[in-house]
Amino acid sequence: MKEKKRSFHMPTAYSILLALILAVAVVTWLVGGSVQRATLAQVVMAVPRGFLDAIDVCLFILILGGFLGVVTATGALDRGIGVLVRRLRGHEMVLIPILMVLFSLGGTTYGMAEETMAFYALITATMVAAGFDAMVGAAVVLVGAGVGVLGSTVNPFAISAAVDAYQSTYPDAVVDYGRILLLGAALWLTSLAAGIALVMRYAARVRKNGRSILTAAEQRQVRETYGQVERVTEEEADLRLTGRQKASLILFGLAFLVMVVALIPWEDFGVNWLAGTAWLTGEPLGAWYFQELEAWFFLAAIAVGAVTCLGEQGIIEPFLHGAGDMIGVVFIIAISRGISVVMSESGLDAWVLERASTALGQVSPALFVAGSYVIYLGLSFLIPSTSGLAAASMPTFAGLTAALGLSPEVMILIFCAACGVVNLITPTSAVVMGGLSICRVEWPTWLRFIWRFLILLIVMNLVILSAAMYLL
């Protein structure tokens, strides 16, 4: 009998990330100099240390999964999506620009990134039910929020962090926030328009002739995870929400509304009356982060179960099941963070920054924009955190900018724009790898979907930033 030929399968996100940890370790041995060679112990401990480094976001994902499990147990989520899709029948495409604008607003104002993890499952389920595929769901969230961060206007984790780091080197430097706002808005709106066009064009193709970019294996996983919503909308001719399901959806929406309000840094905008809201978690709305959100969604899960009369077992079992569904996502986040841990411990990230700054010492403004943008593309892979990269790199680039007599505002937006592009694809980002995992989309498939769009973004960014450098 002839042996069956083994078919090629794309490596999973786990394999890709583990291979990257090994690749980074090998690079540390090849570079030498100030870079410490990564030891076997550092490679072996990369995942556990990455887990510890990302423990807040990991626990948030688990509790969020539990919350979604309880809401799903009420039947309200599937039924609500079914009702929405029926009411939009023939106009489902309108969801894409509306949702992408909303996510981009979160990105440009407060750096919405890890917080989007709460929406991937819901948006993907809605898009699948509307006749699109999981790639549309992933792109709506990831591209929507991502182009907002790329064109940050008042994002404290990018703009404020960069300005603070810049002025730590040059305390007397005058940074014009009005210029930052205008330049950030130009980057944001042009990138958003291009992103919406990309997703709507692909979605229309999927709806028209079923030409999905997803592999057969990915489509099977999507059907297993999100196909139930699709079956409900097809089989039930008259969809209605019960009173308890309506109450469940109201609490569901309230939970996410509070999350958004709680994450916006209101004090930075001169809003101080929310100081009296600290009675629940010890921190007022506007100062919440992952620990407060974990407590909030845990309480929200109990509230949904109580209002819909699920009972003790009816709450606990779906909560544990929902949390269990997120275990794979949590491991992907931990492994991706492990890459950053190895780079930081070896000093590889600092070495790259030092060499990059030396290369830009004596160049023209146009070359400075292009060169620093390209360098930040590489640095963002090494340090996916915008605030962390701002603190590590901006003092060095501030010196170069001042020495060449160039605009600090443009330098800050070069940093934001390049970080925004890389954080749409980098496997070292917990948001990218975790979000794609929730959508059941593999990272190589995501790259095939978005690579042309990335080239367009880079060209658009460089044109805007180069023009601004000459004008300001």
Tab-separated table of C-alpha atoms in Angstrom:
chain	number	residue	atom	x	y	z
A	1	MET	CA	0.000	0.000	0.000
A	2	LYS	CA	1.212	3.450	-0.824
A	3	GLU	CA	1.878	5.674	2.120
A	4	LYS	CA	-0.238	8.788	2.224
A	5	LYS	CA	1.703	11.949	1.629
A	6	ARG	CA	1.827	14.181	4.636
A	7	SER	CA	0.119	17.476	3.904
A	8	PHE	CA	1.812	20.695	4.987
A	9	HIS	CA	0.279	22.458	7.961
A	10	MET	CA	1.115	26.011	8.961
A	11	PRO	CA	2.760	26.123	12.372
A	12	THR	CA	0.556	27.270	15.213
A	13	ALA	CA	1.071	30.529	17.093
A	14	TYR	CA	2.642	28.536	19.933
A	15	SER	CA	5.337	27.079	17.687
A	16	ILE	CA	6.049	30.428	16.026
A	17	LEU	CA	6.464	32.190	19.362
A	18	LEU	CA	8.660	29.481	20.865
A	19	ALA	CA	10.823	29.567	17.743
A	20	LEU	CA	11.173	33.336	18.144
A	21	ILE	CA	12.396	32.896	21.719
A	22	LEU	CA	15.099	30.549	20.434
A	23	ALA	CA	15.920	32.924	17.564
A	24	VAL	CA	16.387	35.861	19.944
A	25	ALA	CA	18.652	33.734	22.134
A	26	VAL	CA	20.782	32.805	19.104
A	27	VAL	CA	21.043	36.474	18.063
A	28	THR	CA	22.413	37.416	21.489
A	29	TRP	CA	25.284	34.954	20.909
A	30	LEU	CA	26.016	36.381	17.458
A	31	VAL	CA	25.960	40.071	18.401
A	32	GLY	CA	28.432	40.084	21.282
A	33	GLY	CA	29.690	43.363	22.684
A	34	SER	CA	27.481	44.840	25.410
A	35	VAL	CA	24.781	42.234	24.777
A	36	GLN	CA	24.825	39.410	27.290
A	37	ARG	CA	24.459	35.984	25.778
A	38	ALA	CA	21.134	34.426	26.653
A	39	THR	CA	21.622	31.332	28.765
A	40	LEU	CA	19.755	28.057	28.571
A	41	ALA	CA	18.120	28.951	31.870
A	42	GLN	CA	16.809	32.242	30.457
A	43	VAL	CA	15.329	30.449	27.452
A	44	VAL	CA	13.734	27.759	29.621
A	45	MET	CA	12.343	30.354	32.046
A	46	ALA	CA	11.148	32.760	29.334
A	47	VAL	CA	7.557	31.500	29.367
A	48	PRO	CA	7.125	31.434	33.184
A	49	ARG	CA	8.674	34.899	33.460
A	50	GLY	CA	6.540	36.109	30.572
A	51	PHE	CA	3.529	34.772	32.453
A	52	LEU	CA	4.497	36.755	35.548
A	53	ASP	CA	5.175	39.851	33.475
A	54	ALA	CA	1.728	39.612	31.859
A	55	ILE	CA	-0.191	38.236	34.858
A	56	ASP	CA	-2.647	41.139	35.004
A	57	VAL	CA	-3.752	40.840	31.397
A	58	CYS	CA	-3.828	37.026	31.657
A	59	LEU	CA	-6.113	37.094	34.685
A	60	PHE	CA	-8.281	39.716	33.009
A	61	ILE	CA	-8.712	37.451	29.982
A	62	LEU	CA	-9.677	34.472	32.188
A	63	ILE	CA	-12.276	36.440	34.157
A	64	LEU	CA	-13.596	38.048	30.987
A	65	GLY	CA	-13.990	34.577	29.496
A	66	GLY	CA	-15.916	33.529	32.589
A	67	PHE	CA	-18.172	36.570	32.289
A	68	LEU	CA	-18.888	35.818	28.621
A	69	GLY	CA	-19.580	32.201	29.581
A	70	VAL	CA	-22.274	33.269	32.048
A	71	VAL	CA	-23.870	35.667	29.554
A	72	THR	CA	-23.817	32.953	26.891
A	73	ALA	CA	-25.520	30.531	29.300
A	74	THR	CA	-28.514	32.871	29.468
A	75	GLY	CA	-28.967	32.568	25.691
A	76	ALA	CA	-29.111	36.351	25.513
A	77	LEU	CA	-25.900	36.865	23.581
A	78	ASP	CA	-26.662	34.488	20.721
A	79	ARG	CA	-30.273	35.638	20.564
A	80	GLY	CA	-29.294	39.307	20.695
A	81	ILE	CA	-26.821	38.898	17.841
A	82	GLY	CA	-29.483	37.053	15.873
A	83	VAL	CA	-31.973	39.865	16.396
A	84	LEU	CA	-29.401	42.488	15.379
A	85	VAL	CA	-28.470	40.638	12.193
A	86	ARG	CA	-32.136	40.144	11.225
A	87	ARG	CA	-32.843	43.846	11.680
A	88	LEU	CA	-29.804	44.761	9.578
A	89	ARG	CA	-30.549	42.207	6.884
A	90	GLY	CA	-29.211	43.624	3.645
A	91	HIS	CA	-27.334	46.389	5.481
A	92	GLU	CA	-24.844	44.366	7.527
A	93	MET	CA	-21.893	46.172	5.942
A	94	VAL	CA	-22.759	49.325	7.888
A	95	LEU	CA	-21.520	47.631	11.059
A	96	ILE	CA	-17.928	47.667	9.807
A	97	PRO	CA	-17.280	51.434	9.541
A	98	ILE	CA	-19.318	52.201	12.666
A	99	LEU	CA	-17.398	49.719	14.818
A	100	MET	CA	-14.013	50.631	13.359
A	101	VAL	CA	-14.583	54.336	14.044
A	102	LEU	CA	-15.533	53.543	17.645
A	103	PHE	CA	-12.481	51.338	18.215
A	104	SER	CA	-10.204	53.926	16.582
A	105	LEU	CA	-11.567	56.604	18.904
A	106	GLY	CA	-10.517	54.424	21.827
A	107	GLY	CA	-7.082	53.985	20.266
A	108	THR	CA	-6.362	57.647	19.580
A	109	THR	CA	-7.667	58.908	22.937
A	110	TYR	CA	-6.472	56.410	25.512
A	111	GLY	CA	-4.428	53.811	23.639
A	112	MET	CA	-7.069	51.096	23.516
A	113	ALA	CA	-5.098	47.868	23.058
A	114	GLU	CA	-5.321	45.095	25.667
A	115	GLU	CA	-8.819	46.329	26.447
A	116	THR	CA	-9.956	45.222	22.979
A	117	MET	CA	-9.537	41.606	24.070
A	118	ALA	CA	-12.970	41.933	25.632
A	119	PHE	CA	-14.568	42.464	22.222
A	120	TYR	CA	-12.997	39.935	19.845
A	121	ALA	CA	-15.374	37.071	20.607
A	122	LEU	CA	-18.498	39.241	20.429
A	123	ILE	CA	-17.512	41.044	17.205
A	124	THR	CA	-16.396	37.817	15.521
A	125	ALA	CA	-19.644	36.066	16.447
A	126	THR	CA	-21.605	39.002	15.036
A	127	MET	CA	-19.649	39.079	11.777
A	128	VAL	CA	-19.960	35.327	11.267
A	129	ALA	CA	-23.711	35.566	11.879
A	130	ALA	CA	-23.916	38.418	9.377
A	131	GLY	CA	-22.422	36.225	6.655
A	132	PHE	CA	-18.815	37.377	6.815
A	133	ASP	CA	-15.889	35.374	8.212
A	134	ALA	CA	-13.742	35.518	11.331
A	135	MET	CA	-11.077	37.575	9.544
A	136	VAL	CA	-13.557	40.435	9.261
A	137	GLY	CA	-14.189	40.242	12.996
A	138	ALA	CA	-10.466	40.256	13.778
A	139	ALA	CA	-9.753	43.129	11.386
A	140	VAL	CA	-12.589	45.321	12.656
A	141	VAL	CA	-11.130	45.267	16.153
A	142	LEU	CA	-7.398	45.020	15.500
A	143	VAL	CA	-7.174	47.452	12.581
A	144	GLY	CA	-9.799	49.774	14.048
A	145	ALA	CA	-8.067	50.250	17.401
A	146	GLY	CA	-4.616	49.929	15.829
A	147	VAL	CA	-4.930	52.866	13.424
A	148	GLY	CA	-6.219	54.927	16.337
A	149	VAL	CA	-3.074	54.207	18.343
A	150	LEU	CA	-0.992	54.864	15.221
A	151	GLY	CA	-2.518	58.335	15.000
A	152	SER	CA	-2.580	59.077	18.716
A	153	THR	CA	-3.867	62.522	19.642
A	154	VAL	CA	-4.217	62.517	23.439
A	155	ASN	CA	-3.237	58.909	24.154
A	156	PRO	CA	-1.422	59.099	27.531
A	157	PHE	CA	0.425	55.806	26.968
A	158	ALA	CA	2.038	57.145	23.783
A	159	ILE	CA	1.816	60.946	23.563
A	160	SER	CA	2.176	61.808	27.254
A	161	ALA	CA	4.808	59.110	27.809
A	162	ALA	CA	6.838	60.368	24.837
A	163	VAL	CA	6.579	64.045	25.844
A	164	ASP	CA	7.616	63.241	29.415
A	165	ALA	CA	10.587	61.194	28.198
A	166	TYR	CA	11.564	63.932	25.727
A	167	GLN	CA	11.452	66.658	28.353
A	168	SER	CA	13.354	64.522	30.840
A	169	THR	CA	16.355	65.034	28.545
A	170	TYR	CA	15.563	68.641	27.597
A	171	PRO	CA	13.496	70.179	30.430
A	172	ASP	CA	13.351	73.552	28.651
A	173	ALA	CA	12.078	72.072	25.395
A	174	VAL	CA	8.727	73.491	24.299
A	175	VAL	CA	6.406	70.818	22.908
A	176	ASP	CA	3.298	72.214	21.203
A	177	TYR	CA	0.323	69.952	22.011
A	178	GLY	CA	-1.758	71.712	19.356
A	179	ARG	CA	0.657	70.581	16.655
A	180	ILE	CA	0.657	67.062	18.080
A	181	LEU	CA	-3.137	67.015	17.997
A	182	LEU	CA	-3.331	68.147	14.362
A	183	LEU	CA	-0.565	65.867	13.118
A	184	GLY	CA	-1.915	62.907	15.081
A	185	ALA	CA	-5.395	63.512	13.681
A	186	ALA	CA	-4.005	63.592	10.123
A	187	LEU	CA	-2.274	60.232	10.636
A	188	TRP	CA	-5.312	58.760	12.393
A	189	LEU	CA	-7.991	59.787	9.879
A	190	THR	CA	-6.021	58.861	6.756
A	191	SER	CA	-5.099	55.469	8.225
A	192	LEU	CA	-8.668	54.883	9.404
A	193	ALA	CA	-10.093	55.637	5.956
A	194	ALA	CA	-7.651	53.188	4.372
A	195	GLY	CA	-8.427	50.560	7.035
A	196	ILE	CA	-12.178	50.804	6.574
A	197	ALA	CA	-11.757	50.488	2.802
A	198	LEU	CA	-9.594	47.372	3.271
A	199	VAL	CA	-12.025	45.581	5.579
A	200	MET	CA	-15.179	46.530	3.657
A	201	ARG	CA	-13.672	45.428	0.361
A	202	TYR	CA	-12.674	42.058	1.812
A	203	ALA	CA	-16.027	41.631	3.574
A	204	ALA	CA	-17.915	42.316	0.347
A	205	ARG	CA	-15.844	39.656	-1.415
A	206	VAL	CA	-16.620	37.105	1.291
A	207	ARG	CA	-20.344	37.871	1.195
A	208	LYS	CA	-20.519	37.795	-2.601
A	209	ASN	CA	-18.672	34.592	-3.472
A	210	GLY	CA	-17.374	33.117	-0.211
A	211	ARG	CA	-13.720	33.847	-1.058
A	212	SER	CA	-12.310	33.683	2.450
A	213	ILE	CA	-8.577	33.905	3.108
A	214	LEU	CA	-8.938	31.485	6.012
A	215	THR	CA	-7.594	27.958	5.631
A	216	ALA	CA	-9.920	24.967	5.793
A	217	ALA	CA	-8.670	24.177	9.301
A	218	GLU	CA	-9.334	27.743	10.457
A	219	GLN	CA	-12.820	27.726	8.956
A	220	ARG	CA	-13.570	24.493	10.782
A	221	GLN	CA	-12.459	25.983	14.093
A	222	VAL	CA	-14.544	29.086	13.450
A	223	ARG	CA	-17.645	26.975	12.766
A	224	GLU	CA	-17.071	24.996	15.948
A	225	THR	CA	-16.629	28.154	18.025
A	226	TYR	CA	-19.007	30.649	16.438
A	227	GLY	CA	-21.264	28.571	14.207
A	228	GLN	CA	-24.018	28.289	16.830
A	229	VAL	CA	-25.014	31.913	16.351
A	230	GLU	CA	-25.277	31.356	12.618
A	231	ARG	CA	-27.520	28.307	13.092
A	232	VAL	CA	-29.815	30.169	15.460
A	233	THR	CA	-30.397	32.975	12.977
A	234	GLU	CA	-31.168	30.536	10.177
A	235	GLU	CA	-33.447	28.123	12.015
A	236	GLU	CA	-35.579	30.473	14.092
A	237	ALA	CA	-37.990	32.398	11.944
A	238	ASP	CA	-39.215	34.685	14.709
A	239	LEU	CA	-36.477	35.783	17.077
A	240	ARG	CA	-37.577	37.342	20.357
A	241	LEU	CA	-35.753	38.262	23.535
A	242	THR	CA	-37.294	37.273	26.845
A	243	GLY	CA	-37.431	39.762	29.700
A	244	ARG	CA	-34.539	38.057	31.480
A	245	GLN	CA	-32.469	38.022	28.307
A	246	LYS	CA	-33.096	41.736	27.817
A	247	ALA	CA	-31.962	42.361	31.401
A	248	SER	CA	-28.876	40.255	30.751
A	249	LEU	CA	-27.976	42.266	27.655
A	250	ILE	CA	-28.486	45.538	29.516
A	251	LEU	CA	-26.022	44.388	32.182
A	252	PHE	CA	-23.700	43.125	29.436
A	253	GLY	CA	-23.659	46.527	27.749
A	254	LEU	CA	-23.332	48.334	31.089
A	255	ALA	CA	-20.291	46.236	31.991
A	256	PHE	CA	-18.433	47.306	28.856
A	257	LEU	CA	-19.607	50.908	29.112
A	258	VAL	CA	-18.194	51.161	32.626
A	259	MET	CA	-14.942	49.595	31.397
A	260	VAL	CA	-14.530	52.236	28.697
A	261	VAL	CA	-15.395	55.114	31.048
A	262	ALA	CA	-13.096	53.725	33.741
A	263	LEU	CA	-10.074	53.565	31.429
A	264	ILE	CA	-10.212	57.114	30.044
A	265	PRO	CA	-7.802	59.340	32.067
A	266	TRP	CA	-10.380	61.965	32.947
A	267	GLU	CA	-8.056	63.966	35.199
A	268	ASP	CA	-5.816	64.672	32.206
A	269	PHE	CA	-8.811	66.390	30.608
A	270	GLY	CA	-9.609	68.425	33.730
A	271	VAL	CA	-12.552	66.246	34.847
A	272	ASN	CA	-12.353	65.836	38.619
A	273	TRP	CA	-15.889	65.017	39.737
A	274	LEU	CA	-15.344	61.262	39.249
A	275	ALA	CA	-13.086	61.204	42.309
A	276	GLY	CA	-16.111	60.133	44.352
A	277	THR	CA	-16.458	56.839	42.431
A	278	ALA	CA	-13.606	55.144	44.282
A	279	TRP	CA	-15.961	53.415	46.733
A	280	LEU	CA	-16.184	50.187	44.696
A	281	THR	CA	-12.548	49.300	43.962
A	282	GLY	CA	-10.569	51.933	45.830
A	283	GLU	CA	-9.759	53.715	42.555
A	284	PRO	CA	-12.038	56.266	40.841
A	285	LEU	CA	-13.294	55.844	37.311
A	286	GLY	CA	-10.512	57.043	35.062
A	287	ALA	CA	-7.812	55.423	37.175
A	288	TRP	CA	-8.852	51.789	36.706
A	289	TYR	CA	-6.601	49.224	35.123
A	290	PHE	CA	-6.559	45.449	34.913
A	291	GLN	CA	-7.021	44.598	38.602
A	292	GLU	CA	-10.062	46.846	38.893
A	293	LEU	CA	-11.460	45.476	35.626
A	294	GLU	CA	-10.974	41.919	36.875
A	295	ALA	CA	-13.029	42.675	39.964
A	296	TRP	CA	-15.660	44.513	37.914
A	297	PHE	CA	-16.278	41.708	35.392
A	298	PHE	CA	-16.308	39.138	38.201
A	299	LEU	CA	-19.102	41.101	39.889
A	300	ALA	CA	-20.841	41.582	36.536
A	301	ALA	CA	-20.881	37.807	35.952
A	302	ILE	CA	-22.557	37.277	39.325
A	303	ALA	CA	-25.069	40.056	38.598
A	304	VAL	CA	-26.025	38.564	35.213
A	305	GLY	CA	-26.496	35.126	36.771
A	306	ALA	CA	-28.587	36.536	39.615
A	307	VAL	CA	-30.859	38.631	37.382
A	308	THR	CA	-31.520	35.698	35.039
A	309	CYS	CA	-31.978	33.257	37.966
A	310	LEU	CA	-29.276	30.830	36.836
A	311	GLY	CA	-28.603	29.690	40.390
A	312	GLU	CA	-25.265	28.874	42.005
A	313	GLN	CA	-24.307	25.996	39.701
A	314	GLY	CA	-25.728	27.847	36.729
A	315	ILE	CA	-23.240	30.640	37.362
A	316	ILE	CA	-20.174	28.683	38.436
A	317	GLU	CA	-20.151	26.046	35.695
A	318	PRO	CA	-20.505	28.469	32.724
A	319	PHE	CA	-17.979	30.807	34.349
A	320	LEU	CA	-15.384	28.046	34.629
A	321	HIS	CA	-16.170	26.806	31.132
A	322	GLY	CA	-15.801	30.316	29.693
A	323	ALA	CA	-12.536	30.855	31.527
A	324	GLY	CA	-11.315	27.479	30.276
A	325	ASP	CA	-11.963	28.544	26.689
A	326	MET	CA	-9.422	31.335	27.194
A	327	ILE	CA	-6.561	29.137	28.461
A	328	GLY	CA	-5.016	28.907	24.994
A	329	VAL	CA	-5.162	32.690	24.630
A	330	VAL	CA	-3.480	33.134	28.018
A	331	PHE	CA	-0.592	30.850	27.049
A	332	ILE	CA	-0.090	32.723	23.795
A	333	ILE	CA	0.105	36.004	25.721
A	334	ALA	CA	2.599	34.507	28.191
A	335	ILE	CA	4.850	33.088	25.451
A	336	SER	CA	4.803	36.323	23.447
A	337	ARG	CA	5.764	38.288	26.563
A	338	GLY	CA	8.581	35.795	27.134
A	339	ILE	CA	10.275	37.050	23.952
A	340	SER	CA	10.428	40.562	25.377
A	341	VAL	CA	11.758	39.208	28.666
A	342	VAL	CA	14.722	37.509	26.952
A	343	MET	CA	15.514	40.627	24.917
A	344	SER	CA	15.380	42.842	27.988
A	345	GLU	CA	17.469	40.564	30.190
A	346	SER	CA	20.163	40.202	27.526
A	347	GLY	CA	20.264	43.921	26.703
A	348	LEU	CA	19.557	43.236	23.024
A	349	ASP	CA	16.881	45.953	22.879
A	350	ALA	CA	19.260	48.601	24.305
A	351	TRP	CA	22.026	47.532	21.887
A	352	VAL	CA	19.745	48.006	18.876
A	353	LEU	CA	18.719	51.457	20.135
A	354	GLU	CA	22.350	52.533	20.590
A	355	ARG	CA	23.362	51.437	17.100
A	356	ALA	CA	20.287	53.068	15.587
A	357	SER	CA	20.930	56.444	17.182
A	358	THR	CA	24.525	56.428	15.974
A	359	ALA	CA	23.390	55.861	12.384
A	360	LEU	CA	21.163	58.979	12.433
A	361	GLY	CA	23.750	61.370	13.822
A	362	GLN	CA	24.313	63.451	10.654
A	363	VAL	CA	21.493	63.224	8.113
A	364	SER	CA	19.072	65.544	6.318
A	365	PRO	CA	15.534	66.088	7.685
A	366	ALA	CA	13.989	63.810	5.036
A	367	LEU	CA	16.447	61.024	5.734
A	368	PHE	CA	15.988	61.571	9.467
A	369	VAL	CA	12.235	61.039	9.182
A	370	ALA	CA	12.593	57.909	7.056
A	371	GLY	CA	15.525	56.550	9.055
A	372	SER	CA	14.016	57.107	12.492
A	373	TYR	CA	10.694	55.678	11.276
A	374	VAL	CA	12.402	52.501	10.051
A	375	ILE	CA	14.399	52.240	13.278
A	376	TYR	CA	11.244	52.539	15.334
A	377	LEU	CA	9.698	49.762	13.260
A	378	GLY	CA	12.482	47.508	14.517
A	379	LEU	CA	12.427	48.828	18.073
A	380	SER	CA	8.669	48.310	18.311
A	381	PHE	CA	9.175	44.629	17.585
A	382	LEU	CA	11.651	44.437	20.462
A	383	ILE	CA	9.542	46.563	22.847
A	384	PRO	CA	5.836	46.349	21.887
A	385	SER	CA	4.750	48.545	24.812
A	386	THR	CA	4.391	52.163	23.636
A	387	SER	CA	5.002	53.643	27.076
A	388	GLY	CA	7.985	51.331	27.646
A	389	LEU	CA	9.505	52.166	24.279
A	390	ALA	CA	8.956	55.896	24.834
A	391	ALA	CA	10.819	55.772	28.142
A	392	ALA	CA	13.672	53.719	26.662
A	393	SER	CA	14.176	55.524	23.380
A	394	MET	CA	12.838	59.063	23.429
A	395	PRO	CA	15.686	60.589	25.486
A	396	THR	CA	18.139	59.387	22.831
A	397	PHE	CA	16.039	60.597	19.908
A	398	ALA	CA	15.374	63.880	21.699
A	399	GLY	CA	19.099	64.551	21.622
A	400	LEU	CA	19.299	63.822	17.909
A	401	THR	CA	16.241	65.972	17.165
A	402	ALA	CA	17.599	68.909	19.135
A	403	ALA	CA	21.060	68.603	17.572
A	404	LEU	CA	19.586	68.724	14.070
A	405	GLY	CA	17.166	71.535	14.955
A	406	LEU	CA	14.103	69.504	14.007
A	407	SER	CA	10.538	69.504	15.331
A	408	PRO	CA	9.998	67.572	18.590
A	409	GLU	CA	6.311	67.188	17.739
A	410	VAL	CA	7.110	65.361	14.501
A	411	MET	CA	9.640	63.172	16.315
A	412	ILE	CA	6.976	62.133	18.813
A	413	LEU	CA	4.519	61.268	16.021
A	414	ILE	CA	7.214	59.318	14.144
A	415	PHE	CA	7.470	57.161	17.240
A	416	CYS	CA	3.680	56.775	17.506
A	417	ALA	CA	3.129	55.984	13.838
A	418	ALA	CA	5.887	53.398	13.554
A	419	CYS	CA	4.787	51.698	16.776
A	420	GLY	CA	1.225	51.640	15.479
A	421	VAL	CA	2.200	49.877	12.264
A	422	VAL	CA	4.286	47.204	13.983
A	423	ASN	CA	1.712	46.576	16.698
A	424	LEU	CA	-0.725	45.487	13.993
A	425	ILE	CA	1.383	42.410	13.264
A	426	THR	CA	4.176	41.776	15.759
A	427	PRO	CA	4.073	38.326	17.366
A	428	THR	CA	5.622	39.850	20.492
A	429	SER	CA	2.332	41.674	21.125
A	430	ALA	CA	-0.136	39.938	23.429
A	431	VAL	CA	-2.957	41.864	21.758
A	432	VAL	CA	-2.148	40.620	18.259
A	433	MET	CA	-1.565	36.992	19.178
A	434	GLY	CA	-4.286	36.823	21.826
A	435	GLY	CA	-6.909	38.532	19.664
A	436	LEU	CA	-6.199	36.334	16.654
A	437	SER	CA	-6.383	33.252	18.867
A	438	ILE	CA	-9.834	34.252	20.104
A	439	CYS	CA	-10.960	34.724	16.488
A	440	ARG	CA	-9.406	31.356	15.524
A	441	VAL	CA	-7.197	33.051	12.938
A	442	GLU	CA	-3.566	31.942	12.652
A	443	TRP	CA	-0.818	34.567	12.563
A	444	PRO	CA	0.534	33.615	9.072
A	445	THR	CA	-2.996	33.996	7.673
A	446	TRP	CA	-3.247	37.440	9.275
A	447	LEU	CA	0.027	38.451	7.612
A	448	ARG	CA	-1.276	37.351	4.208
A	449	PHE	CA	-4.363	39.474	4.782
A	450	ILE	CA	-2.694	42.673	5.941
A	451	TRP	CA	0.782	42.969	4.387
A	452	ARG	CA	-0.275	45.174	1.451
A	453	PHE	CA	-2.173	47.437	3.815
A	454	LEU	CA	0.947	47.826	5.955
A	455	ILE	CA	2.977	48.990	2.959
A	456	LEU	CA	0.267	51.546	2.167
A	457	LEU	CA	0.269	52.768	5.781
A	458	ILE	CA	4.056	53.182	5.803
A	459	VAL	CA	4.017	55.207	2.567
A	460	MET	CA	1.144	57.400	3.784
A	461	ASN	CA	2.818	57.950	7.158
A	462	LEU	CA	6.160	58.913	5.623
A	463	VAL	CA	4.567	61.408	3.231
A	464	ILE	CA	2.648	63.126	6.054
A	465	LEU	CA	5.562	63.116	8.501
A	466	SER	CA	8.134	64.296	5.949
A	467	ALA	CA	5.901	67.174	4.911
A	468	ALA	CA	5.336	68.086	8.558
A	469	MET	CA	9.067	68.033	9.298
A	470	TYR	CA	9.723	70.582	6.559
A	471	LEU	CA	6.763	72.789	7.543
A	472	LEU	CA	7.166	72.828	11.328
